[in-house]
Amino acid sequence: MPETKTKKSDDFNEWYNEIVELADLCDKRYPIKGMNVWKPYGWKLMNNVDALIRDEMSHTRHQEVYFPLLIPESYFKKEEEHIEGFGSEVYWITHAGLNKLEERWLLRPTSETAMYPIFSLWIRSHTDLPLKTFQIVNTFRYETKQTRAFIRVREIHFFEAHTCHIDFVDAEKQIQEDKDIAHRLMKKLCLPYIFSKRPDWDKFAGAYYTISIDVLMPSGRTLQIGSIHQYKDNFAKPYEISYETEEGSHEYCHQTTYGMSERLLGAIIGVHGDDKGLILPPEVSPIQVAIIPIIFKGKDKDVLDACKKLQNKLEDEHIRTHLDLRDITPGNKFYDWELKGVPIRIEIGPRDIEKKEYVLVRRDQEKKQSLSQDSATTAIKIALENIAKDLLTKADQLLKNNIHRVFTVDEAKKKAGIIELPWCGKEECALEIEAMLEGNTLGVPLTDTDCNKVCPICNKNSVSLMRYAKTY
Amino acid sequence: MPETKTKKSDDFNEWYNEIVELADLCDKRYPIKGMNVWKPYGWKLMNNVDALIRDEMSHTRHQEVYFPLLIPESYFKKEEEHIEGFGSEVYWITHAGLNKLEERWLLRPTSETAMYPIFSLWIRSHTDLPLKTFQIVNTFRYETKQTRAFIRVREIHFFEAHTCHIDFVDAEKQIQEDKDIAHRLMKKLCLPYIFSKRPDWDKFAGAYYTISIDVLMPSGRTLQIGSIHQYKDNFAKPYEISYETEEGSHEYCHQTTYGMSERLLGAIIGVHGDDKGLILPPEVSPIQVAIIPIIFKGKDKDVLDACKKLQNKLEDEHIRTHLDLRDITPGNKFYDWELKGVPIRIEIGPRDIEKKEYVLVRRDQEKKQSLSQDSATTAIKIALENIAKDLLTKADQLLKNNIHRVFTVDEAKKKAGIIELPWCGKEECALEIEAMLEGNTLGVPLTDTDCNKVCPICNKNSVSLMRYAKTY
C-alpha cells in the first residue's frame, strides 16, 4: 500500500505534494505545468464543495449563468486598472484553424469584462436590481511562480458571484451577505479563517476595496481561499451599466463580486490531514463511511450479509457509504481509506455478528468503539457530527495559537504564522515591514481594528493594525 | 408580453432563432459569433439534462473526471487521421502574458489527445480494465458555417465518455451499453431518434466506425445530437495504451467514446415547441408546475394561502413548482409560462376555493381541467406523466411520417425528411445521390439493414440501405 514518504510534521509542503496524488485527488503528469488532471475521487470532492456553494447561492437568490470563456481584447481593455492588473497573466488566442484572428481573444482570468457589457443590456430600470448572478467555471492565469496542486494552478476551477445594485449602501449589504455565506460554508468545511481588508496597493484590479479570506496552513503560511470585492461604480462607468430610477433619472450601478476556487480543497487537505493521509470533513467527503468485512480466508456469508444490510440502512439515511469488497487484506483496506480521509470506518467480523455489534473507527482518532447493531445508524450520524466539530476545534486552535499581536518588528520576527502590528497607514512603512519579515501584508482586520500604539517604522500613531504572513 | 414574430409552422428556422432568446434560454449579443451567454433559465434546463446524463453514468459505473482544456500541439498530432480531421477547426494559443509560447497549445475540440497519454499511465494490467470515464466540459470548434444557438456554436457544452477495454468484443459490449443509455435518456427527453452507422468517409477522425444519433426536426432537416465511436486500437497504438494480460503478454486496449452536447436542447426546443413557445419535457423542465393566483384587484388572502399550500404540497413531492406573485395580470402570466414551456399551469381563484378545486392546464393542450383539492397532487403527477407520453407519441409520429424508404432518386426527390435508398456500397454512388438530393448521407441503419434492391446509380445489387437527409 502506498504511503507518503514524508511526514506532515517534518516537511509540510513535500507531504502536501505527495498526498494529493497518493490519495487519488489529481494526476500531475499532464504535460502543461500547473494544469493537472482531476481524478474521479478529487473531482467528486470538488463537486461536493461546489454543491454547498450552489446551495448557498440558491438560498440567497443568486442565479447561475454561464458566460463564454473567450473575451475579445477590446472588451478586456475598457477598465484601465483591470487590464494593468491582469495584462501580463492572460493567455492569448491568435489563430483559429489556419486563419489569423482580426482581434486577439483571451481566456478569462475572471469574468468581469465578459459579463459587464451584457449586464449593461440586461439592466434598464431599478426594478431589474439587484441582479445577483454566479457561475462556476474554468478560468486561466499564466502563473510564473512555482505551481502547486489546488493552490497555484494555471487552469483554475473558479466560483465567481457578480452582483449589481442601486447604490453603494445596497452593495454593502451584499458584502455582508457574502461574509455570512463564507462563514456558513467554511464551518461546513471545518475551516477557520480570517477576513482582512487588503491595503489599497494590493486590492483587486479595479476594485474600490477588497476583503480577502485567508486560512492558516500548518506550515505557518496563509492561503487566500477567497475574496469579496466592492467595486463601487468603477466598472459600471466604463461598461455603462446604468438604470432608470423611480424618479426617472439615470444612475450607475454599484457592483460586488465574490470569488473562491479549488484552493478550498488545498485548505482542507493541508489543515486537516495527518501523517496517515487526508482527513475529509464529513459534509464533503465523497465517502462518509467505509464498511470493511473482516474475513481473512474465503467468504463468510453472514458477515457479507451484515455489511450489506448496514450499507442499505446508511444509504437510506443519505449517508454516503462504500462497502469495500476488494480481494486484499482488511489491514490494507484500513490504510487505503485512511489515506483517502474517509471519516468513519466500520469493521464487521464474525465475532461482531455474534455480539450483535459493529466496530467503528473515527479517522481522526485511534480508538475503536463498539456499536450495538440496533442503534448503529444514530451512533454513526452522531460520530459524523462529532468529527466535524472536533476538526473545527482543532483547526481553530491552530489558528488562534498562531495569530500574534505584537508591537515591534523584533517581536514579530520571533513568531511564526500571522503577525498583527500597529500601522500608521503609509504604504512605505508596511512594505518595509514586509521586507523585514520576508512576508506579505494580508490587510487590516475588519473588527478590533486598531491597538492605539505607534507604527514600528515611523513611530507615528497607528491608524489600524496591519496583518503580515508568509503566503502561498 | 413578448411573442415570436414568426410562426413555427411558417418558418421553423426563424421561429427557432427567436424563441431561444424570448424564452430566456440564451443571449446572442455576446460579441464573438457562436459564443452565446447562457441565461439562468437555459442553464438550469441544460443542468437538468446533465443530471440525467450523470445518473446514467453513475448507474453504468462510469467515473467523472476533468482533464485540462489546453492540449500541447505535439500531443494533438500523435494520431494522424485525427489531426487531419480537426486541424482546421481548432483555436490556437500562442502567447501567455507578453511571452510567446515555445509550443502552441490548442483548446480541446474533444479530449482524446488530452486523455490518452494519461490513460497510458493509468492502465498497467488487465485488472485496470475496463476503464470507464466521462466528463462534461466546454469544448471549442472554429465553425465557419452560419452559427445557431445550441445547434452550431463555437463554445460547446460537451459530454464525452471515454472507455478502454481488453479487446474488441468487450468494447462492442460498451457500444451496446451506450445505445441503451441513449435509449433511456432520449425517452426522458421525449425525443425519438435514429441510429445510423456512418459511411467510412464520414466517420469520426480516427474511429474504426461511428454511430450517429439523429433527431428529425420539424423543418425536415435532421440534427445529429450525439455519436458513439468504436476506435478499436487506432488511438491505443500511437498513445501506447497497453496492458499486461493474465498470461503475462502485452496487448493494446480497444477504446470507445460516446459524445453528446447542448444540441439535445436544440432538439427539445425544435421538436416539441409550438407557436406559443417552448414545450419542455417534464423530466427536465426547470419549473414543472406554475401556480397562478387569479386575483384581478388587490390581494385575496384565501387565494394566496391556497396557492402556497399547494406549492408546499408539490415541493414535498419533489415537483419543481413556482408560485407566480408578480404584479401583472393572470393573462400575462399565462403567456409567459407558455412561452417558457412550463408543462403544467395551475390556476386558483376565489370560485375554485369555494368549490375546493384547482384548475389545471396542460401546456400541450388547450383545455382546462378541474381538480379536487384533495387529490390534486396525484392528478398533477399523472398529468406530468401523460404530457411526457403524449410529447413522445407526437414526436414519434413526426419521425415515422418522415422516413421514406424508396428505390429511385426520382421518388426520393418528392419526399421531405429522411430518405432510405438501396446502396451498392460505393462512395461515389452515395455522393452522387447526396448531390442530386442536395442532402447528406446519414449512414446505414443498424437493424433492418438491407432491402435487396439495386443501387439507383449503378444498378448493382444493394449491400445495404443508405439514409440521406438535409442536415443542420
PDB file of N, CA and C in Angstrom, chain A residues 27 29-32 35-40 43 63-72 75 87-88 90-97 99 105 107-108 114 121-122 138 140 142 155, chain B residues 27 29-32 35-40 43 63-72 75 88 90-97 99 105 107-108 114 121-122 138 140 142 155:
ATOM      1  N   ASP A  27      -3.734  14.020 -10.873  1.00  0.00           N
ATOM      2  CA  ASP A  27      -2.546  13.467 -11.508  1.00  0.00           C
ATOM      3  C   ASP A  27      -1.769  14.655 -12.069  1.00  0.00           C
ATOM      4  N   ARG A  29       0.916  14.612 -13.913  1.00  0.00           N
ATOM      5  CA  ARG A  29       1.798  14.294 -15.031  1.00  0.00           C
ATOM      6  C   ARG A  29       1.348  14.877 -16.367  1.00  0.00           C
ATOM      7  N   TYR A  30       0.293  15.673 -16.358  1.00  0.00           N
ATOM      8  CA  TYR A  30      -0.120  16.329 -17.602  1.00  0.00           C
ATOM      9  C   TYR A  30       1.009  17.251 -18.062  1.00  0.00           C
ATOM     10  N   PRO A  31       1.263  17.310 -19.362  1.00  0.00           N
ATOM     11  CA  PRO A  31       2.498  17.975 -19.807  1.00  0.00           C
ATOM     12  C   PRO A  31       2.507  19.499 -19.731  1.00  0.00           C
ATOM     13  N   ILE A  32       1.397  20.141 -19.389  1.00  0.00           N
ATOM     14  CA  ILE A  32       1.462  21.595 -19.213  1.00  0.00           C
ATOM     15  C   ILE A  32       1.520  21.889 -17.719  1.00  0.00           C
ATOM     16  N   MET A  35      -1.345  22.587 -14.918  1.00  0.00           N
ATOM     17  CA  MET A  35      -2.644  22.088 -15.390  1.00  0.00           C
ATOM     18  C   MET A  35      -2.675  20.602 -15.087  1.00  0.00           C
ATOM     19  N   ASN A  36      -3.418  20.254 -14.059  1.00  0.00           N
ATOM     20  CA  ASN A  36      -3.439  18.878 -13.584  1.00  0.00           C
ATOM     21  C   ASN A  36      -4.731  18.184 -14.005  1.00  0.00           C
ATOM     22  N   VAL A  37      -4.691  16.869 -13.969  1.00  0.00           N
ATOM     23  CA  VAL A  37      -5.878  16.072 -14.257  1.00  0.00           C
ATOM     24  C   VAL A  37      -6.614  15.835 -12.942  1.00  0.00           C
ATOM     25  N   TRP A  38      -7.900  16.117 -12.929  1.00  0.00           N
ATOM     26  CA  TRP A  38      -8.722  15.794 -11.769  1.00  0.00           C
ATOM     27  C   TRP A  38      -9.122  14.332 -11.872  1.00  0.00           C
ATOM     28  N   LYS A  39      -8.715  13.529 -10.907  1.00  0.00           N
ATOM     29  CA  LYS A  39      -9.127  12.127 -10.881  1.00  0.00           C
ATOM     30  C   LYS A  39     -10.525  12.025 -10.261  1.00  0.00           C
ATOM     31  N   PRO A  40     -11.207  10.900 -10.461  1.00  0.00           N
ATOM     32  CA  PRO A  40     -12.607  10.821 -10.003  1.00  0.00           C
ATOM     33  C   PRO A  40     -12.797  11.193  -8.530  1.00  0.00           C
ATOM     34  N   TRP A  43     -12.319  14.978  -8.080  1.00  0.00           N
ATOM     35  CA  TRP A  43     -13.384  15.719  -8.744  1.00  0.00           C
ATOM     36  C   TRP A  43     -14.694  15.624  -7.962  1.00  0.00           C
ATOM     37  N   GLN A  63     -28.599  33.723  -9.187  1.00  0.00           N
ATOM     38  CA  GLN A  63     -28.953  32.826 -10.295  1.00  0.00           C
ATOM     39  C   GLN A  63     -27.698  32.396 -11.051  1.00  0.00           C
ATOM     40  N   GLU A  64     -27.643  31.112 -11.383  1.00  0.00           N
ATOM     41  CA  GLU A  64     -26.455  30.594 -12.072  1.00  0.00           C
ATOM     42  C   GLU A  64     -26.532  30.890 -13.562  1.00  0.00           C
ATOM     43  N   VAL A  65     -25.439  31.402 -14.091  1.00  0.00           N
ATOM     44  CA  VAL A  65     -25.332  31.710 -15.515  1.00  0.00           C
ATOM     45  C   VAL A  65     -24.068  31.051 -16.062  1.00  0.00           C
ATOM     46  N   TYR A  66     -23.898  31.122 -17.371  1.00  0.00           N
ATOM     47  CA  TYR A  66     -22.615  30.710 -17.938  1.00  0.00           C
ATOM     48  C   TYR A  66     -22.256  31.658 -19.071  1.00  0.00           C
ATOM     49  N   PHE A  67     -21.148  32.366 -18.893  1.00  0.00           N
ATOM     50  CA  PHE A  67     -20.666  33.296 -19.917  1.00  0.00           C
ATOM     51  C   PHE A  67     -19.518  32.652 -20.688  1.00  0.00           C
ATOM     52  N   PRO A  68     -19.324  33.075 -21.944  1.00  0.00           N
ATOM     53  CA  PRO A  68     -18.254  32.471 -22.754  1.00  0.00           C
ATOM     54  C   PRO A  68     -16.876  32.586 -22.105  1.00  0.00           C
ATOM     55  N   LEU A  69     -16.036  31.602 -22.408  1.00  0.00           N
ATOM     56  CA  LEU A  69     -14.665  31.596 -21.907  1.00  0.00           C
ATOM     57  C   LEU A  69     -13.815  32.689 -22.553  1.00  0.00           C
ATOM     58  N   LEU A  70     -14.080  32.945 -23.830  1.00  0.00           N
ATOM     59  CA  LEU A  70     -13.180  33.831 -24.587  1.00  0.00           C
ATOM     60  C   LEU A  70     -13.681  35.263 -24.565  1.00  0.00           C
ATOM     61  N   ILE A  71     -12.728  36.185 -24.406  1.00  0.00           N
ATOM     62  CA  ILE A  71     -13.062  37.606 -24.284  1.00  0.00           C
ATOM     63  C   ILE A  71     -12.270  38.377 -25.338  1.00  0.00           C
ATOM     64  N   PRO A  72     -12.952  39.193 -26.135  1.00  0.00           N
ATOM     65  CA  PRO A  72     -12.215  39.995 -27.123  1.00  0.00           C
ATOM     66  C   PRO A  72     -11.326  41.021 -26.417  1.00  0.00           C
ATOM     67  N   TYR A  75     -12.894  44.357 -25.342  1.00  0.00           N
ATOM     68  CA  TYR A  75     -13.760  44.300 -24.155  1.00  0.00           C
ATOM     69  C   TYR A  75     -12.921  44.344 -22.888  1.00  0.00           C
ATOM     70  N   GLY A  87      -3.044  42.086 -17.362  1.00  0.00           N
ATOM     71  CA  GLY A  87      -2.495  42.013 -18.712  1.00  0.00           C
ATOM     72  C   GLY A  87      -1.358  41.015 -18.886  1.00  0.00           C
ATOM     73  N   SER A  88      -0.516  40.890 -17.872  1.00  0.00           N
ATOM     74  CA  SER A  88       0.650  40.027 -18.029  1.00  0.00           C
ATOM     75  C   SER A  88       0.344  38.584 -17.636  1.00  0.00           C
ATOM     76  N   VAL A  90      -2.524  36.729 -18.801  1.00  0.00           N
ATOM     77  CA  VAL A  90      -3.559  36.054 -19.586  1.00  0.00           C
ATOM     78  C   VAL A  90      -2.991  35.318 -20.800  1.00  0.00           C
ATOM     79  N   TYR A  91      -3.738  34.314 -21.222  1.00  0.00           N
ATOM     80  CA  TYR A  91      -3.392  33.542 -22.412  1.00  0.00           C
ATOM     81  C   TYR A  91      -4.122  34.124 -23.620  1.00  0.00           C
ATOM     82  N   TRP A  92      -3.409  34.226 -24.715  1.00  0.00           N
ATOM     83  CA  TRP A  92      -3.962  34.854 -25.916  1.00  0.00           C
ATOM     84  C   TRP A  92      -4.184  33.848 -27.040  1.00  0.00           C
ATOM     85  N   ILE A  93      -5.371  33.898 -27.601  1.00  0.00           N
ATOM     86  CA  ILE A  93      -5.667  33.139 -28.810  1.00  0.00           C
ATOM     87  C   ILE A  93      -5.483  34.067 -29.990  1.00  0.00           C
ATOM     88  N   THR A  94      -4.657  33.635 -30.914  1.00  0.00           N
ATOM     89  CA  THR A  94      -4.358  34.492 -32.058  1.00  0.00           C
ATOM     90  C   THR A  94      -4.806  33.870 -33.380  1.00  0.00           C
ATOM     91  N   HIS A  95      -4.988  32.531 -33.358  1.00  0.00           N
ATOM     92  CA  HIS A  95      -5.323  31.846 -34.603  1.00  0.00           C
ATOM     93  C   HIS A  95      -6.498  30.893 -34.406  1.00  0.00           C
ATOM     94  N   ALA A  96      -7.320  30.792 -35.453  1.00  0.00           N
ATOM     95  CA  ALA A  96      -8.404  29.822 -35.475  1.00  0.00           C
ATOM     96  C   ALA A  96      -8.205  29.000 -36.734  1.00  0.00           C
ATOM     97  N   GLY A  97      -7.995  27.693 -36.555  1.00  0.00           N
ATOM     98  CA  GLY A  97      -7.652  26.877 -37.714  1.00  0.00           C
ATOM     99  C   GLY A  97      -6.389  27.434 -38.338  1.00  0.00           C
ATOM    100  N   ASN A  99      -6.363  30.392 -39.888  1.00  0.00           N
ATOM    101  CA  ASN A  99      -6.531  31.841 -40.025  1.00  0.00           C
ATOM    102  C   ASN A  99      -6.015  32.615 -38.817  1.00  0.00           C
ATOM    103  N   TRP A 105      -8.222  37.176 -28.843  1.00  0.00           N
ATOM    104  CA  TRP A 105      -9.131  36.839 -27.759  1.00  0.00           C
ATOM    105  C   TRP A 105      -8.295  36.290 -26.604  1.00  0.00           C
ATOM    106  N   LEU A 107      -8.297  34.046 -22.775  1.00  0.00           N
ATOM    107  CA  LEU A 107      -9.040  33.150 -21.892  1.00  0.00           C
ATOM    108  C   LEU A 107      -9.347  33.913 -20.610  1.00  0.00           C
ATOM    109  N   ARG A 108     -10.593  33.864 -20.150  1.00  0.00           N
ATOM    110  CA  ARG A 108     -10.980  34.642 -18.949  1.00  0.00           C
ATOM    111  C   ARG A 108     -10.056  34.304 -17.780  1.00  0.00           C
ATOM    112  N   ALA A 114     -16.231  39.997 -19.521  1.00  0.00           N
ATOM    113  CA  ALA A 114     -17.162  39.261 -20.386  1.00  0.00           C
ATOM    114  C   ALA A 114     -18.596  39.587 -20.003  1.00  0.00           C
ATOM    115  N   LEU A 121     -26.832  45.539 -20.977  1.00  0.00           N
ATOM    116  CA  LEU A 121     -28.033  45.313 -21.794  1.00  0.00           C
ATOM    117  C   LEU A 121     -29.191  44.786 -20.949  1.00  0.00           C
ATOM    118  N   TRP A 122     -28.867  44.021 -19.926  1.00  0.00           N
ATOM    119  CA  TRP A 122     -29.915  43.395 -19.099  1.00  0.00           C
ATOM    120  C   TRP A 122     -30.566  44.384 -18.144  1.00  0.00           C
ATOM    121  N   ASN A 138     -14.102  27.195 -15.517  1.00  0.00           N
ATOM    122  CA  ASN A 138     -12.652  27.168 -15.610  1.00  0.00           C
ATOM    123  C   ASN A 138     -12.128  28.552 -15.993  1.00  0.00           C
ATOM    124  N   PHE A 140      -8.280  31.003 -16.236  1.00  0.00           N
ATOM    125  CA  PHE A 140      -6.883  30.753 -16.596  1.00  0.00           C
ATOM    126  C   PHE A 140      -5.984  31.908 -16.196  1.00  0.00           C
ATOM    127  N   TYR A 142      -1.716  32.852 -16.188  1.00  0.00           N
ATOM    128  CA  TYR A 142      -0.363  32.449 -16.539  1.00  0.00           C
ATOM    129  C   TYR A 142       0.521  32.683 -15.326  1.00  0.00           C
ATOM    130  N   GLU A 155      -4.954  26.434 -14.781  1.00  0.00           N
ATOM    131  CA  GLU A 155      -6.381  26.315 -15.083  1.00  0.00           C
ATOM    132  C   GLU A 155      -7.071  26.194 -13.736  1.00  0.00           C
TER     133      GLU A 155
ATOM    134  N   ASP B  27     -28.569  34.529 -24.523  1.00  0.00           N
ATOM    135  CA  ASP B  27     -28.450  35.870 -25.064  1.00  0.00           C
ATOM    136  C   ASP B  27     -27.389  35.803 -26.159  1.00  0.00           C
ATOM    137  N   ARG B  29     -26.123  38.242 -27.904  1.00  0.00           N
ATOM    138  CA  ARG B  29     -25.460  39.513 -28.189  1.00  0.00           C
ATOM    139  C   ARG B  29     -23.999  39.552 -27.771  1.00  0.00           C
ATOM    140  N   TYR B  30     -23.467  38.418 -27.293  1.00  0.00           N
ATOM    141  CA  TYR B  30     -22.030  38.390 -26.974  1.00  0.00           C
ATOM    142  C   TYR B  30     -21.240  38.641 -28.259  1.00  0.00           C
ATOM    143  N   PRO B  31     -20.139  39.391 -28.170  1.00  0.00           N
ATOM    144  CA  PRO B  31     -19.512  39.863 -29.412  1.00  0.00           C
ATOM    145  C   PRO B  31     -18.728  38.816 -30.208  1.00  0.00           C
ATOM    146  N   ILE B  32     -18.570  37.597 -29.686  1.00  0.00           N
ATOM    147  CA  ILE B  32     -17.912  36.588 -30.520  1.00  0.00           C
ATOM    148  C   ILE B  32     -18.993  35.679 -31.096  1.00  0.00           C
ATOM    149  N   MET B  35     -20.662  32.228 -29.772  1.00  0.00           N
ATOM    150  CA  MET B  35     -20.443  32.072 -28.332  1.00  0.00           C
ATOM    151  C   MET B  35     -21.521  32.885 -27.633  1.00  0.00           C
ATOM    152  N   ASN B  36     -22.505  32.179 -27.097  1.00  0.00           N
ATOM    153  CA  ASN B  36     -23.659  32.842 -26.513  1.00  0.00           C
ATOM    154  C   ASN B  36     -23.589  32.783 -24.997  1.00  0.00           C
ATOM    155  N   VAL B  37     -24.339  33.663 -24.378  1.00  0.00           N
ATOM    156  CA  VAL B  37     -24.448  33.671 -22.927  1.00  0.00           C
ATOM    157  C   VAL B  37     -25.609  32.760 -22.530  1.00  0.00           C
ATOM    158  N   TRP B  38     -25.345  31.852 -21.616  1.00  0.00           N
ATOM    159  CA  TRP B  38     -26.425  31.033 -21.064  1.00  0.00           C
ATOM    160  C   TRP B  38     -27.113  31.826 -19.969  1.00  0.00           C
ATOM    161  N   LYS B  39     -28.391  32.115 -20.149  1.00  0.00           N
ATOM    162  CA  LYS B  39     -29.159  32.792 -19.104  1.00  0.00           C
ATOM    163  C   LYS B  39     -29.602  31.764 -18.061  1.00  0.00           C
ATOM    164  N   PRO B  40     -29.999  32.230 -16.875  1.00  0.00           N
ATOM    165  CA  PRO B  40     -30.310  31.279 -15.797  1.00  0.00           C
ATOM    166  C   PRO B  40     -31.309  30.188 -16.201  1.00  0.00           C
ATOM    167  N   TRP B  43     -29.606  27.701 -18.609  1.00  0.00           N
ATOM    168  CA  TRP B  43     -28.539  26.947 -17.943  1.00  0.00           C
ATOM    169  C   TRP B  43     -29.136  25.895 -17.002  1.00  0.00           C
ATOM    170  N   GLN B  63     -16.881   6.824 -14.284  1.00  0.00           N
ATOM    171  CA  GLN B  63     -16.418   7.783 -13.278  1.00  0.00           C
ATOM    172  C   GLN B  63     -16.136   9.137 -13.906  1.00  0.00           C
ATOM    173  N   GLU B  64     -16.573  10.181 -13.222  1.00  0.00           N
ATOM    174  CA  GLU B  64     -16.394  11.529 -13.767  1.00  0.00           C
ATOM    175  C   GLU B  64     -14.985  12.043 -13.482  1.00  0.00           C
ATOM    176  N   VAL B  65     -14.369  12.588 -14.512  1.00  0.00           N
ATOM    177  CA  VAL B  65     -13.022  13.157 -14.395  1.00  0.00           C
ATOM    178  C   VAL B  65     -13.048  14.570 -14.966  1.00  0.00           C
ATOM    179  N   TYR B  66     -11.950  15.274 -14.828  1.00  0.00           N
ATOM    180  CA  TYR B  66     -11.818  16.547 -15.534  1.00  0.00           C
ATOM    181  C   TYR B  66     -10.375  16.690 -16.024  1.00  0.00           C
ATOM    182  N   PHE B  67     -10.234  16.735 -17.324  1.00  0.00           N
ATOM    183  CA  PHE B  67      -8.919  16.914 -17.938  1.00  0.00           C
ATOM    184  C   PHE B  67      -8.733  18.365 -18.370  1.00  0.00           C
ATOM    185  N   PRO B  68      -7.482  18.826 -18.430  1.00  0.00           N
ATOM    186  CA  PRO B  68      -7.241  20.226 -18.805  1.00  0.00           C
ATOM    187  C   PRO B  68      -7.824  20.585 -20.174  1.00  0.00           C
ATOM    188  N   LEU B  69      -8.181  21.848 -20.291  1.00  0.00           N
ATOM    189  CA  LEU B  69      -8.726  22.376 -21.548  1.00  0.00           C
ATOM    190  C   LEU B  69      -7.668  22.457 -22.638  1.00  0.00           C
ATOM    191  N   LEU B  70      -6.441  22.779 -22.230  1.00  0.00           N
ATOM    192  CA  LEU B  70      -5.407  23.076 -23.223  1.00  0.00           C
ATOM    193  C   LEU B  70      -4.578  21.837 -23.556  1.00  0.00           C
ATOM    194  N   ILE B  71      -4.302  21.676 -24.829  1.00  0.00           N
ATOM    195  CA  ILE B  71      -3.576  20.499 -25.302  1.00  0.00           C
ATOM    196  C   ILE B  71      -2.341  20.952 -26.079  1.00  0.00           C
ATOM    197  N   PRO B  72      -1.162  20.436 -25.714  1.00  0.00           N
ATOM    198  CA  PRO B  72       0.035  20.812 -26.478  1.00  0.00           C
ATOM    199  C   PRO B  72      -0.055  20.271 -27.913  1.00  0.00           C
ATOM    200  N   TYR B  75       1.040  16.660 -28.568  1.00  0.00           N
ATOM    201  CA  TYR B  75       0.115  15.616 -28.127  1.00  0.00           C
ATOM    202  C   TYR B  75      -0.987  15.401 -29.153  1.00  0.00           C
ATOM    203  N   SER B  88      -8.116  22.059 -38.926  1.00  0.00           N
ATOM    204  CA  SER B  88      -8.573  23.362 -39.412  1.00  0.00           C
ATOM    205  C   SER B  88      -9.674  23.943 -38.539  1.00  0.00           C
ATOM    206  N   VAL B  90      -9.501  24.164 -34.947  1.00  0.00           N
ATOM    207  CA  VAL B  90      -9.142  24.429 -33.552  1.00  0.00           C
ATOM    208  C   VAL B  90      -8.610  25.836 -33.357  1.00  0.00           C
ATOM    209  N   TYR B  91      -8.730  26.319 -32.121  1.00  0.00           N
ATOM    210  CA  TYR B  91      -8.205  27.617 -31.715  1.00  0.00           C
ATOM    211  C   TYR B  91      -6.832  27.432 -31.103  1.00  0.00           C
ATOM    212  N   TRP B  92      -5.926  28.317 -31.460  1.00  0.00           N
ATOM    213  CA  TRP B  92      -4.531  28.191 -31.018  1.00  0.00           C
ATOM    214  C   TRP B  92      -4.143  29.287 -30.049  1.00  0.00           C
ATOM    215  N   ILE B  93      -3.549  28.894 -28.944  1.00  0.00           N
ATOM    216  CA  ILE B  93      -2.942  29.842 -28.015  1.00  0.00           C
ATOM    217  C   ILE B  93      -1.462  29.917 -28.336  1.00  0.00           C
ATOM    218  N   THR B  94      -1.009  31.124 -28.572  1.00  0.00           N
ATOM    219  CA  THR B  94       0.388  31.304 -28.964  1.00  0.00           C
ATOM    220  C   THR B  94       1.167  32.133 -27.950  1.00  0.00           C
ATOM    221  N   HIS B  95       0.428  32.917 -27.133  1.00  0.00           N
ATOM    222  CA  HIS B  95       1.101  33.814 -26.193  1.00  0.00           C
ATOM    223  C   HIS B  95       0.518  33.676 -24.799  1.00  0.00           C
ATOM    224  N   ALA B  96       1.387  33.814 -23.807  1.00  0.00           N
ATOM    225  CA  ALA B  96       0.963  33.878 -22.410  1.00  0.00           C
ATOM    226  C   ALA B  96       1.537  35.161 -21.847  1.00  0.00           C
ATOM    227  N   GLY B  97       0.654  36.046 -21.383  1.00  0.00           N
ATOM    228  CA  GLY B  97       1.122  37.365 -20.970  1.00  0.00           C
ATOM    229  C   GLY B  97       1.829  38.015 -22.148  1.00  0.00           C
ATOM    230  N   ASN B  99       4.745  36.841 -23.276  1.00  0.00           N
ATOM    231  CA  ASN B  99       5.689  35.864 -23.837  1.00  0.00           C
ATOM    232  C   ASN B  99       5.068  35.024 -24.941  1.00  0.00           C
ATOM    233  N   TRP B 105      -0.442  25.758 -27.949  1.00  0.00           N
ATOM    234  CA  TRP B 105      -1.452  24.933 -27.293  1.00  0.00           C
ATOM    235  C   TRP B 105      -2.782  25.184 -27.993  1.00  0.00           C
ATOM    236  N   LEU B 107      -7.202  24.729 -27.817  1.00  0.00           N
ATOM    237  CA  LEU B 107      -8.371  24.477 -26.981  1.00  0.00           C
ATOM    238  C   LEU B 107      -8.985  23.153 -27.430  1.00  0.00           C
ATOM    239  N   ARG B 108      -9.270  22.257 -26.493  1.00  0.00           N
ATOM    240  CA  ARG B 108      -9.793  20.937 -26.873  1.00  0.00           C
ATOM    241  C   ARG B 108     -11.027  21.077 -27.763  1.00  0.00           C
ATOM    242  N   ALA B 114      -5.895  14.750 -25.075  1.00  0.00           N
ATOM    243  CA  ALA B 114      -5.503  15.160 -23.716  1.00  0.00           C
ATOM    244  C   ALA B 114      -5.517  13.952 -22.788  1.00  0.00           C
ATOM    245  N   LEU B 121      -0.681   5.923 -18.731  1.00  0.00           N
ATOM    246  CA  LEU B 121      -0.028   5.825 -17.414  1.00  0.00           C
ATOM    247  C   LEU B 121      -0.921   5.117 -16.396  1.00  0.00           C
ATOM    248  N   TRP B 122      -2.229   5.259 -16.554  1.00  0.00           N
ATOM    249  CA  TRP B 122      -3.159   4.694 -15.583  1.00  0.00           C
ATOM    250  C   TRP B 122      -3.356   3.187 -15.779  1.00  0.00           C
ATOM    251  N   ASN B 138     -16.496  22.384 -21.397  1.00  0.00           N
ATOM    252  CA  ASN B 138     -16.568  23.262 -22.570  1.00  0.00           C
ATOM    253  C   ASN B 138     -15.524  22.831 -23.598  1.00  0.00           C
ATOM    254  N   PHE B 140     -14.307  23.470 -27.945  1.00  0.00           N
ATOM    255  CA  PHE B 140     -14.266  24.591 -28.885  1.00  0.00           C
ATOM    256  C   PHE B 140     -14.037  24.121 -30.311  1.00  0.00           C
ATOM    257  N   TYR B 142     -13.883  25.861 -34.301  1.00  0.00           N
ATOM    258  CA  TYR B 142     -13.934  27.058 -35.134  1.00  0.00           C
ATOM    259  C   TYR B 142     -14.892  26.781 -36.287  1.00  0.00           C
ATOM    260  N   GLU B 155     -18.317  27.588 -28.777  1.00  0.00           N
ATOM    261  CA  GLU B 155     -18.007  27.029 -27.455  1.00  0.00           C
ATOM    262  C   GLU B 155     -19.141  26.056 -27.170  1.00  0.00           C
TER     263      GLU B 155
END
